CSV table of C-alpha atoms in Angstrom, one decimal:
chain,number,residue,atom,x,y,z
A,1,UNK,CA,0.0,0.0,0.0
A,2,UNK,CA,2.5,2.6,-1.4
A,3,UNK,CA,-0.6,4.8,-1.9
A,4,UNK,CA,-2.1,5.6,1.3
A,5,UNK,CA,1.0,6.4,3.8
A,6,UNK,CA,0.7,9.6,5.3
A,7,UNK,CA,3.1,11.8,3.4
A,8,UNK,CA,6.3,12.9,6.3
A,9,UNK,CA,5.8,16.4,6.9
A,10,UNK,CA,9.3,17.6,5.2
A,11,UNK,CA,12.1,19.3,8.1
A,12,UNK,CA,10.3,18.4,11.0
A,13,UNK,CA,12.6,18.4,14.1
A,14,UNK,CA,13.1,14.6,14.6
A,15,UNK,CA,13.7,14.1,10.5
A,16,UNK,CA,16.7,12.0,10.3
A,17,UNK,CA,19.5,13.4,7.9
A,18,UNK,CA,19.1,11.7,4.5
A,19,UNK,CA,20.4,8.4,3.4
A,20,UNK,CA,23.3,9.9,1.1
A,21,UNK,CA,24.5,12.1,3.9
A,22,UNK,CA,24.1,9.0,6.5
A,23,UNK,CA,26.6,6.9,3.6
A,24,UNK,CA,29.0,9.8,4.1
A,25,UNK,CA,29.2,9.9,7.9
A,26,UNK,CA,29.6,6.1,7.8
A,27,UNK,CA,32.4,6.4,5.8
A,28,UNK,CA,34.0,9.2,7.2
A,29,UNK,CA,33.5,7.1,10.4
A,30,UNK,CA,35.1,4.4,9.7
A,31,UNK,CA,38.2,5.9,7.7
A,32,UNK,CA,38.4,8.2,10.2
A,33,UNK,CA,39.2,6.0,13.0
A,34,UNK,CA,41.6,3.8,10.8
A,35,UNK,CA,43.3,7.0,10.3
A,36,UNK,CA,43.3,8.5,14.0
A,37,UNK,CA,44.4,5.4,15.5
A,38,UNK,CA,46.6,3.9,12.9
A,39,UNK,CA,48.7,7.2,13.5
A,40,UNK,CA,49.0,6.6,17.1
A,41,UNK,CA,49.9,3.1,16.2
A,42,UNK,CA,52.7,4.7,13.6
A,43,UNK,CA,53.9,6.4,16.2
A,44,UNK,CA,54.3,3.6,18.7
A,45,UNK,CA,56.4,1.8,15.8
A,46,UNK,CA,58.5,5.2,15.4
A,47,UNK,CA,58.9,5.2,19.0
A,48,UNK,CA,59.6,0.8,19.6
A,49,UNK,CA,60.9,0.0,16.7
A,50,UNK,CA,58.2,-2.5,16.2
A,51,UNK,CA,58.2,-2.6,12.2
A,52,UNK,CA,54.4,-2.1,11.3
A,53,UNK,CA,52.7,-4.3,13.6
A,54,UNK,CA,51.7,-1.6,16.5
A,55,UNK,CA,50.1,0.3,12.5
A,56,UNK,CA,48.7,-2.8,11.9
A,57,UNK,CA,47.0,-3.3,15.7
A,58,UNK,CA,46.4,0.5,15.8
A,59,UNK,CA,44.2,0.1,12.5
A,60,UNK,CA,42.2,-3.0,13.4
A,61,UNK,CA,41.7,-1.2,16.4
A,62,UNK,CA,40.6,2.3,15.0
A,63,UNK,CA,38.4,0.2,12.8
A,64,UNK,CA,36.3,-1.8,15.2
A,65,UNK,CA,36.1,1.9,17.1
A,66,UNK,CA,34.6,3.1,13.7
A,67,UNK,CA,32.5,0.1,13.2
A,68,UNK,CA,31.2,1.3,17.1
A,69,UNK,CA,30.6,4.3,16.3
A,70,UNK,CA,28.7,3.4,12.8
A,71,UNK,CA,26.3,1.2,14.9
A,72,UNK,CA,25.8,4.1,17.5
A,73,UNK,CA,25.3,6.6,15.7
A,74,UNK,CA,23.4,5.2,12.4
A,75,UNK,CA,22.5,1.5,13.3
A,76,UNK,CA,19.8,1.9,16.4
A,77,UNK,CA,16.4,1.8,14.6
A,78,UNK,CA,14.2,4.4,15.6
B,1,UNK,CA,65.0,-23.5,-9.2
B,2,UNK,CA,64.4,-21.8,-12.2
B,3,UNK,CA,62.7,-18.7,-12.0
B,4,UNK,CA,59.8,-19.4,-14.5
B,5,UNK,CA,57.6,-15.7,-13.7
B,6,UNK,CA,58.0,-12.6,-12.2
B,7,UNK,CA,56.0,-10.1,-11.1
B,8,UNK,CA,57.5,-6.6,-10.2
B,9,UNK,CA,56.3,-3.8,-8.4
B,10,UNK,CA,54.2,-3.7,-5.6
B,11,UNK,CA,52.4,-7.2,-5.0
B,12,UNK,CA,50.3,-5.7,-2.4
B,13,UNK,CA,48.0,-3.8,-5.1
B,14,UNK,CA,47.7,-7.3,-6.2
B,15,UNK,CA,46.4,-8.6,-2.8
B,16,UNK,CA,44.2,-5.5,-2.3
B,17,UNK,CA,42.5,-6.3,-5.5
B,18,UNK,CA,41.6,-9.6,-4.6
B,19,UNK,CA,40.7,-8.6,-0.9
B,20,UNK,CA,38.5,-5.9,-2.4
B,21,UNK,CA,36.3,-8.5,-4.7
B,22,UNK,CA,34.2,-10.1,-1.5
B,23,UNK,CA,33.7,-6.9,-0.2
B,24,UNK,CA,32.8,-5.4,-3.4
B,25,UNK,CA,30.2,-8.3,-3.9
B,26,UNK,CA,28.8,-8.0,-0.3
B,27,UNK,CA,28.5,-4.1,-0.3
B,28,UNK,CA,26.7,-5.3,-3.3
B,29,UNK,CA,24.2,-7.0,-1.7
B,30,UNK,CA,23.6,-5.3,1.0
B,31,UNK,CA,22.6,-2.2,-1.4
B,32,UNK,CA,20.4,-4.2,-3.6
B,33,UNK,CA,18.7,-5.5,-0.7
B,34,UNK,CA,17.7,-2.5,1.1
B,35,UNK,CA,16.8,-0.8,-2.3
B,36,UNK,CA,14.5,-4.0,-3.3
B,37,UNK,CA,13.2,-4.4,0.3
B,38,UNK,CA,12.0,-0.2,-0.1
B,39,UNK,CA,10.7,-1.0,-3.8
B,40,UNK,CA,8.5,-3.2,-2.4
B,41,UNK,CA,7.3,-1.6,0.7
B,42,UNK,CA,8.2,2.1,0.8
B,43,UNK,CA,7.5,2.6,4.3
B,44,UNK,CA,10.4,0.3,6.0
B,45,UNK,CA,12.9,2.1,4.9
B,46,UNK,CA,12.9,3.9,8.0
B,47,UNK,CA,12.9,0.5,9.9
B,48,UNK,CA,16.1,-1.4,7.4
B,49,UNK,CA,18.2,1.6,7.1
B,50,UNK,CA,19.6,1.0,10.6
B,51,UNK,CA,20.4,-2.4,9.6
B,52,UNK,CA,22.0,-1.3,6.4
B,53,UNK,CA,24.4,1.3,7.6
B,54,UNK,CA,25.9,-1.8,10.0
B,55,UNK,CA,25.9,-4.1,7.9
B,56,UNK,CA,27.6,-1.8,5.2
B,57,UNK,CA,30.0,-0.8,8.0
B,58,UNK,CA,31.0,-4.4,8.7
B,59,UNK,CA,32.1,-5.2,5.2
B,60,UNK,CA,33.3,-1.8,4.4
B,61,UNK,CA,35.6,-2.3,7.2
B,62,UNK,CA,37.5,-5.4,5.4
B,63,UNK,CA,37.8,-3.6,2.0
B,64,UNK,CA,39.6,-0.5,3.9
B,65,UNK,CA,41.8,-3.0,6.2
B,66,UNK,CA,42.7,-4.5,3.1
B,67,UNK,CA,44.2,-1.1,2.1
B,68,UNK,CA,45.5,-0.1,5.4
B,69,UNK,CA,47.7,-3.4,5.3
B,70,UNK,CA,48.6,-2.8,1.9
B,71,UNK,CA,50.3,0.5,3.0
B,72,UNK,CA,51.5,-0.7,6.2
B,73,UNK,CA,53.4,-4.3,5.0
B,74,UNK,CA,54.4,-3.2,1.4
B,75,UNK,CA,56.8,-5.4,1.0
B,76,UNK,CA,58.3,-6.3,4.3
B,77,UNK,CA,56.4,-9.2,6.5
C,1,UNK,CA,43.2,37.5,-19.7
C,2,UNK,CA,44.2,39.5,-22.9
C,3,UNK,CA,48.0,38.4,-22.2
C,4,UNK,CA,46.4,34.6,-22.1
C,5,UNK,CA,44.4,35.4,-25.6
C,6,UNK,CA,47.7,36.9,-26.5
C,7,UNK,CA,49.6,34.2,-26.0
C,8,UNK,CA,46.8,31.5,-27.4
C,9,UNK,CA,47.1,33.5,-30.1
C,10,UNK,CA,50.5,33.9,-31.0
C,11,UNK,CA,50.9,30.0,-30.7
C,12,UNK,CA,53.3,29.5,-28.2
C,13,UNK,CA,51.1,28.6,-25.0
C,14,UNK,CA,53.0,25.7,-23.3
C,15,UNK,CA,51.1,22.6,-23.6
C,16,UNK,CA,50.4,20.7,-20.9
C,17,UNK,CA,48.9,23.4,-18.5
C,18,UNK,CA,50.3,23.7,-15.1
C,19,UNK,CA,49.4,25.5,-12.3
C,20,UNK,CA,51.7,28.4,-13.1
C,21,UNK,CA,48.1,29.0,-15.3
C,22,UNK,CA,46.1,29.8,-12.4
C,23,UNK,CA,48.4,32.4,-11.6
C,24,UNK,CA,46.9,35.3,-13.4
C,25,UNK,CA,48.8,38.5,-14.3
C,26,UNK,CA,48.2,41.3,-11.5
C,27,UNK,CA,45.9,44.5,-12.9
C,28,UNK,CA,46.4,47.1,-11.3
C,29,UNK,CA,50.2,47.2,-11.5
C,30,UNK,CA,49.2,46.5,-15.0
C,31,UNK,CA,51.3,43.2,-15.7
C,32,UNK,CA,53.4,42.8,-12.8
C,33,UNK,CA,54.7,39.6,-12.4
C,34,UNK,CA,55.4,39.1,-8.8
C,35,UNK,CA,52.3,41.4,-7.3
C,36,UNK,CA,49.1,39.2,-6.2
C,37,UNK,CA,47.3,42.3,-4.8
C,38,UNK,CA,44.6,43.3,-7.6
C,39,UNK,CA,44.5,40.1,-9.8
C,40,UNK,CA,41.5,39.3,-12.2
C,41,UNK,CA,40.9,36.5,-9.3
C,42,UNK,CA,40.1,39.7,-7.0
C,43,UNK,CA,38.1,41.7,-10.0
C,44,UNK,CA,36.0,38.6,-10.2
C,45,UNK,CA,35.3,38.0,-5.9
C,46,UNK,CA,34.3,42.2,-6.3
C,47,UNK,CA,32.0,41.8,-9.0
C,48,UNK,CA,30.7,38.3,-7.9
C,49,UNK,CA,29.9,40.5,-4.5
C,50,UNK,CA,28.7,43.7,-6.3
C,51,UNK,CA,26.1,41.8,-8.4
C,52,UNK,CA,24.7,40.1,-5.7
C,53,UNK,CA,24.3,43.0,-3.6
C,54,UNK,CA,22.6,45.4,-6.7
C,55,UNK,CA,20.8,42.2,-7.6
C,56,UNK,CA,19.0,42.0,-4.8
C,57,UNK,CA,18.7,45.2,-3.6
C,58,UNK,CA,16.9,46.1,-6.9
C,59,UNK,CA,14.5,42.9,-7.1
C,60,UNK,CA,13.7,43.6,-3.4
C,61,UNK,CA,13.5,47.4,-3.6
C,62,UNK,CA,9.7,47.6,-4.3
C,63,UNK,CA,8.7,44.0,-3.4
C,64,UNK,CA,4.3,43.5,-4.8
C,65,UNK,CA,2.2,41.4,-3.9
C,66,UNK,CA,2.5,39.7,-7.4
C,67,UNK,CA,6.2,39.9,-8.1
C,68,UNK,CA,7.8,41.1,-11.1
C,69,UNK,CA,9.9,38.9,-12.9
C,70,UNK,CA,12.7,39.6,-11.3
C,71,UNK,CA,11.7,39.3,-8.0
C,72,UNK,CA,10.1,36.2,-9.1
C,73,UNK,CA,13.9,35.1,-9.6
C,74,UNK,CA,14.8,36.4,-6.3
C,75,UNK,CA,12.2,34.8,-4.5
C,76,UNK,CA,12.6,31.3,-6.2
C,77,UNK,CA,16.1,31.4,-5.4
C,78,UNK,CA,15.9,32.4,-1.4
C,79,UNK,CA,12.9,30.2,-1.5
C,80,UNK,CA,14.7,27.3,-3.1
C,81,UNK,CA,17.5,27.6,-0.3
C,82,UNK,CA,14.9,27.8,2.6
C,83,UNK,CA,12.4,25.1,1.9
C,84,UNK,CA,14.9,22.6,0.3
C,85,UNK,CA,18.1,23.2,2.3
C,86,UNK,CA,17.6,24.9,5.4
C,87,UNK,CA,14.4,23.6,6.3
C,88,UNK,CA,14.8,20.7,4.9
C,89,UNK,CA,18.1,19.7,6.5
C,90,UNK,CA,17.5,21.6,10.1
C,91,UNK,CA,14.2,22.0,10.7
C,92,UNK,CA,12.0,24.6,11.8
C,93,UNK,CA,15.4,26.3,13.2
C,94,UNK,CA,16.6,26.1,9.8
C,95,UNK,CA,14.6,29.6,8.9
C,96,UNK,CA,16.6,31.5,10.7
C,97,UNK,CA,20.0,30.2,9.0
C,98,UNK,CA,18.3,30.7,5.3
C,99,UNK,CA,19.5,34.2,4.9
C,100,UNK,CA,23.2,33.4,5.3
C,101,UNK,CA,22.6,30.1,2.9
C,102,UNK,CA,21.0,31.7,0.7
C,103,UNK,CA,23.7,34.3,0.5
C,104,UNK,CA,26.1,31.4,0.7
C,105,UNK,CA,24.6,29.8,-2.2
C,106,UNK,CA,24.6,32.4,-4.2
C,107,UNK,CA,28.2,33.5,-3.9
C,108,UNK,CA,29.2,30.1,-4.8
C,109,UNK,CA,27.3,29.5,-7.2
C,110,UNK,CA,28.2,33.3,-9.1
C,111,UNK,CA,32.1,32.6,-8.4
C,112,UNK,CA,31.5,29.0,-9.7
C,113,UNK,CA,30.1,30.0,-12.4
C,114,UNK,CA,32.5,32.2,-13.9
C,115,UNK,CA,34.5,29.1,-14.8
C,116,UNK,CA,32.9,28.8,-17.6
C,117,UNK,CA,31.7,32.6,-18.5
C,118,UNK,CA,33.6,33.9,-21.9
C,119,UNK,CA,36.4,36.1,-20.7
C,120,UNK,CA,36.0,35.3,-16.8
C,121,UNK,CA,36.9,31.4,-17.4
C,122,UNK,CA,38.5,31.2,-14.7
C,123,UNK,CA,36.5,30.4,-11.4
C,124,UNK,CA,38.1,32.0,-7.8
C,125,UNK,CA,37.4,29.1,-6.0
C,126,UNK,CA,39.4,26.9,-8.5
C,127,UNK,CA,42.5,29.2,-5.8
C,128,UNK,CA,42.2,27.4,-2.3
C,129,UNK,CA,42.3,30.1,-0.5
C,130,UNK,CA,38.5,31.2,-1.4
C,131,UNK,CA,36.6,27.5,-0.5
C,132,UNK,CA,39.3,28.0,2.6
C,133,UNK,CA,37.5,30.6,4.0
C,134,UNK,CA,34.3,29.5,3.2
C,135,UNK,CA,34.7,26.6,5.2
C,136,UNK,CA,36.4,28.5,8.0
C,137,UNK,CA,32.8,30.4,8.2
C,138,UNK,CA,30.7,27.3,8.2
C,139,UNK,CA,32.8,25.6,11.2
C,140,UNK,CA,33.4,28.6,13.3
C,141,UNK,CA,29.5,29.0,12.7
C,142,UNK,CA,28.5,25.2,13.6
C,143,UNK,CA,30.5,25.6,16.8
C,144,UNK,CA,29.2,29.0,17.5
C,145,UNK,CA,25.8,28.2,17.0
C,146,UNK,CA,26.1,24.9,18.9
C,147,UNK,CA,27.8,26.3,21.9
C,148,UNK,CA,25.4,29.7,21.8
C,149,UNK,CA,22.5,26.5,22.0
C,150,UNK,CA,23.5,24.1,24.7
C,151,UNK,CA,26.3,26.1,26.4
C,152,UNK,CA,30.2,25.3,25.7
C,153,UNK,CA,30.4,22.0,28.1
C,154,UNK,CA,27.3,20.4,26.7
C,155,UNK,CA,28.0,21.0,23.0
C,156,UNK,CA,31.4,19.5,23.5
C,157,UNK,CA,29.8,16.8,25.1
C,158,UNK,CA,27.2,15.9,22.7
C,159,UNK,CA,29.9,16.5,19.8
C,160,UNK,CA,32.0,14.4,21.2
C,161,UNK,CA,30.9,12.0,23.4
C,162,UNK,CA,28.9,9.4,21.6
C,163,UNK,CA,26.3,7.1,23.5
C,164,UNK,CA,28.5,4.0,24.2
C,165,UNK,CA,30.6,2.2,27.4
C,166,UNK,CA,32.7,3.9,29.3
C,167,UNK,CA,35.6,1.6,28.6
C,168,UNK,CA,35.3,2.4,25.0
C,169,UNK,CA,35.0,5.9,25.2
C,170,UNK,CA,39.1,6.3,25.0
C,171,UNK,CA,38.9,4.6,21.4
C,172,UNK,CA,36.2,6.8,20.2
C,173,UNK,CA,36.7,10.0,21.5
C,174,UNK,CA,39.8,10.3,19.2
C,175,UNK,CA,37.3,9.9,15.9
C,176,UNK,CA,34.8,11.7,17.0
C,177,UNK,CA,36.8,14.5,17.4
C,178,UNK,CA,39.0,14.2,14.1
C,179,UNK,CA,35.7,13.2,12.5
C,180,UNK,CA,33.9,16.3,13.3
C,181,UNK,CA,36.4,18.9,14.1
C,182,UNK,CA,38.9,18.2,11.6
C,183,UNK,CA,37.9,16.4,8.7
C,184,UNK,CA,34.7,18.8,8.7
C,185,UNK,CA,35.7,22.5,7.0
C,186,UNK,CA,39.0,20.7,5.4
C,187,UNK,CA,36.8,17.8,3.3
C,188,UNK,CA,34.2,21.2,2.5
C,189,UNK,CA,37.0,23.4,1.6
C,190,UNK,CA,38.9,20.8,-0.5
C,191,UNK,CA,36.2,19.3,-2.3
C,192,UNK,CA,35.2,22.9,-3.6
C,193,UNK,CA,38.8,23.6,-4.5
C,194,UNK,CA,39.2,20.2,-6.2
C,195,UNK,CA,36.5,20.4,-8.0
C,196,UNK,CA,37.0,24.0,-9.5
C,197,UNK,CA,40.7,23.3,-9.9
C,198,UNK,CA,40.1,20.2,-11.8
C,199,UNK,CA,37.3,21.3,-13.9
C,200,UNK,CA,39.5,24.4,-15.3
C,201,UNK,CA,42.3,22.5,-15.5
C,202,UNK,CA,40.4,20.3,-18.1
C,203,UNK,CA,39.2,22.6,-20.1
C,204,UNK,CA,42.6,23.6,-20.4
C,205,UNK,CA,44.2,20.8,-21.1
C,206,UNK,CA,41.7,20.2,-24.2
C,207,UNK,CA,41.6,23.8,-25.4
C,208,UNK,CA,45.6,23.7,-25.5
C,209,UNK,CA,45.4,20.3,-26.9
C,210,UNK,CA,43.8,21.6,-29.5
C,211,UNK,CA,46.3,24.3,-30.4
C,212,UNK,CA,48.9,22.2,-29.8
C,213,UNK,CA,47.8,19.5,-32.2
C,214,UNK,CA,47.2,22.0,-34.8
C,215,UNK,CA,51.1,23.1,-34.6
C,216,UNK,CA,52.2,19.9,-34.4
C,217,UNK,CA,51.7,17.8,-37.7
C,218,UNK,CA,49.5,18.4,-40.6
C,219,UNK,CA,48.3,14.3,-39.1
C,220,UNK,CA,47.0,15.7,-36.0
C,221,UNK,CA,45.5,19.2,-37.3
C,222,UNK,CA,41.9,17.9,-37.4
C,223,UNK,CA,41.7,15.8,-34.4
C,224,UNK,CA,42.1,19.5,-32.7
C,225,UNK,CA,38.4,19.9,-34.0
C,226,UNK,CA,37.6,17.1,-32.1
C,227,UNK,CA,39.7,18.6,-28.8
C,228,UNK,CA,37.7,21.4,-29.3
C,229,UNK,CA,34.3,20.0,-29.1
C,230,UNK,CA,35.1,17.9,-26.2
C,231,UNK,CA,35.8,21.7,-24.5
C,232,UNK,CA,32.4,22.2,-25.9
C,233,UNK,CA,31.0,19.1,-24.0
C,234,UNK,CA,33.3,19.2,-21.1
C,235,UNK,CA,31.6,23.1,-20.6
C,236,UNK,CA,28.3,21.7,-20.3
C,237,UNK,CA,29.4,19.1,-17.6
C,238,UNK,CA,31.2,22.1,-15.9
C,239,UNK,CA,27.8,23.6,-16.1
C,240,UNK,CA,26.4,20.7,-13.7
C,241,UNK,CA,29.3,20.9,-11.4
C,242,UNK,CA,29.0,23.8,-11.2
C,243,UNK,CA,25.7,24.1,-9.5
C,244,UNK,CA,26.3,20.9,-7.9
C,245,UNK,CA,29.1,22.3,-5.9
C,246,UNK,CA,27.1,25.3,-4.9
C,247,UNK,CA,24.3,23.0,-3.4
C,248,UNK,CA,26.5,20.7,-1.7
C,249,UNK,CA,28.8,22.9,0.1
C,250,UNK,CA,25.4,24.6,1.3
C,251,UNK,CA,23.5,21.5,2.5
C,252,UNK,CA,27.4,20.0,4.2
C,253,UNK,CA,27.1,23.6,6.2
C,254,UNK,CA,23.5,22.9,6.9
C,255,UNK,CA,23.9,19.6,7.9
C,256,UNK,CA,26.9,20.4,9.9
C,257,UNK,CA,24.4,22.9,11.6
C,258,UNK,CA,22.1,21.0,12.2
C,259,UNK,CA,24.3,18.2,13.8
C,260,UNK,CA,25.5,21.1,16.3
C,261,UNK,CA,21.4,21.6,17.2
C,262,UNK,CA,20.5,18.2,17.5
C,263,UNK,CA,19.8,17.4,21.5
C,264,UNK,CA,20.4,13.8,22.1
C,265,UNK,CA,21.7,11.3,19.2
């Protein structure tokens, strides 16, 4: 029954963002945290010596914080 | 042993390609799910886009750890 | 500009453009090399400001009940802006940002736009320093207006602390805040600037192509017909960019607005 839903009023206060605009923020979610923390773990490898693993831990890290914040922020049905 | 092929350059773009083809296919479906689901009944888009944006995090997260490690162990490990 | 129709003209333009080319000879030291101070990059930001400002002072001037035609033009764009972006993206609340969209919009679009007007053709957002400082207004705004809403301790709160465990908090906090304080007015500025840059540096590179072909061989002499109507084509695509870039970089400030309003996620 595509027909008879009540249209959404357009911009009212509890409108979330659109879906193109949620795709972004996902995205800039989760490469952001790969980014933030794969820094601090290239900086731990500057600091130890450790030859890419503390990146590599730092990213998988940064990632499952992005994947966190994904569910948080987009992934709880209203 | 005789060295029969060689490949030169960086072999991790190889392995990202082929890390990037099962994310590639599940992004895939996640997509045409959600957009077949709201074909069919406009109103639960609001109730599967939830779903959508994790499960499109979960498997966009392999296809950028497959570039991460690219960067990170190009050519050492 | 005549120096570059000069120079086009005589035959001897380098071919593959560089950015040396966006580096246009200064005015009012008429030809100066090394002096950025009145370039036809400022000309252009004056006029793009001038016209807006006479534009809609005179549509506005004697506003009727049924408007003239140009208010009519006036009133679809501001209208446009209100209803589809600022309402649209923020809500009732949004009315009261329309004005500066709207202006925002329109400045963008104007300086945009001259990328592909015959002897403008140069757009001054395709310099970074012009989508730079658009994008310094839009954060400095976001934070202003969220702060002047919730008060400094709960905006940074809401902006940054998202609704999860305490014993995650130290992972997250780190992309939250390079998510929304960082990547934010850089991503606006730089996708403005790219796209400008890139789009002029096309056209360049297949109106020079053209000439260049034509010097080159009698062979290649016609294909720089073809060169030439891809420019044609590539203008038209501009065109879309164009206005494309003008929307998004108002709905990203809107959105980023409306993210600093939003009570609880």
């Amino acid at each position: 029954m595509a027909g008879d839903q009540t249209p959404r009023p357009s911009g009212g206060p509890d409108d979330t963002p659109t879906g193109a605009g949620q795709g972004w923020t996902a995205l800039s979610y989760l490469i952001g945290g790969m980014l933030v923390w794969g820094f601090v773990g290239w900086l731990v490898d500057q600091w130890l010596d450790t030859g890419g693993i503390a990146t590599g831990i730092g990213v998988v890290l940064g990632m499952a914080g992005g994947i966190i914040l994904v569910v948080r922020r987009l992934g709880t049905p209203t | 042993m005789d060295i029969i092929a060689a490949v030169e350059g960086s072999t991790a773009a190889i392995g990202y390609g082929l890390a990037a083809i099962g994310p590639g296919i599940g992004v895939g479906l996640v997509f045409a799910a959600y957009i077949q689901s709201t074909a069919r009944q406009p109103e639960s888009s609001r109730m599967t886009l939830p779903y959508v944006w994790i499960g499109f995090a979960v498997i966009e997260a392999l296809a950028l750890l497959g570039i991460a490690f690219g960067f990170i162990w190009q050519g050492n490990l | 500009m005549f120096g570059q129709a000069n120079v086009l003209a005589a035959g001897q333009a380098a071919f593959p453009p560089s950015v040396e080319d966006f580096y246009l000879p200064s005015i009012l030291p008429w030809g100066a090399h090394d002096s950025y101070w009145f370039t036809k990059i400022t000309a252009m930001v004056w006029i793009a400001v001038g016209v807006l400002i006479i534009f809609f002072l005179a549509t506005y001037r004697k506003p009727q009940l049924v408007p003239t035609k140009k208010q009519w033009l006036a009133e679809s764009i501001y209208g446009f802006v209100r209803n589809n972006i600022a309402v649209e993206m923020i809500g009732h609340a949004g009315v009261r940002f329309a004005p500066y969209f709207t202006t925002l919009f329109c400045f963008i679009l104007l300086t945009n736009f001259f990328a592909i007007v015959p002897l403008f053709q140069i757009s001054p957002n395709s310099h970074i320093a012009f989508p730079a400082f658009l994008a310094v207004i839009s954060y400095v705004m976001f934070i202003w207006v969220g702060i002047r809403h919730h008060g400094f301790g709960k905006f940074v709160k809401n902006s940054l602390i998202p609704p999860a465990p305490w014993y995650i908090l130290p992972l997250l906090i780190p992309i939250e805040f390079f998510s929304t304080f960082l990547v934010r007015p850089f991503s606006l500025a730089v996708r403005l600037f790219a796209n400008m840059f890139a789009g002029h540096m096309l056209l360049l590179v297949f109106t020079l192509g053209g000439f260049a072909m034509l010097s080159a061989n009698a062979w290649l002499a016609p294909v720089s017909v073809l060169s030439w109507v891809m420019t044609i084509a590539l203008t038209f695509l501009e065109f879309l960019v164009i206005c494309l870039q003008a929307y998004v970089f108002t709905v990203l400030t809107a959105s980023y607005v409306q993210g600093a309003l939003a009570d609880e996620h």
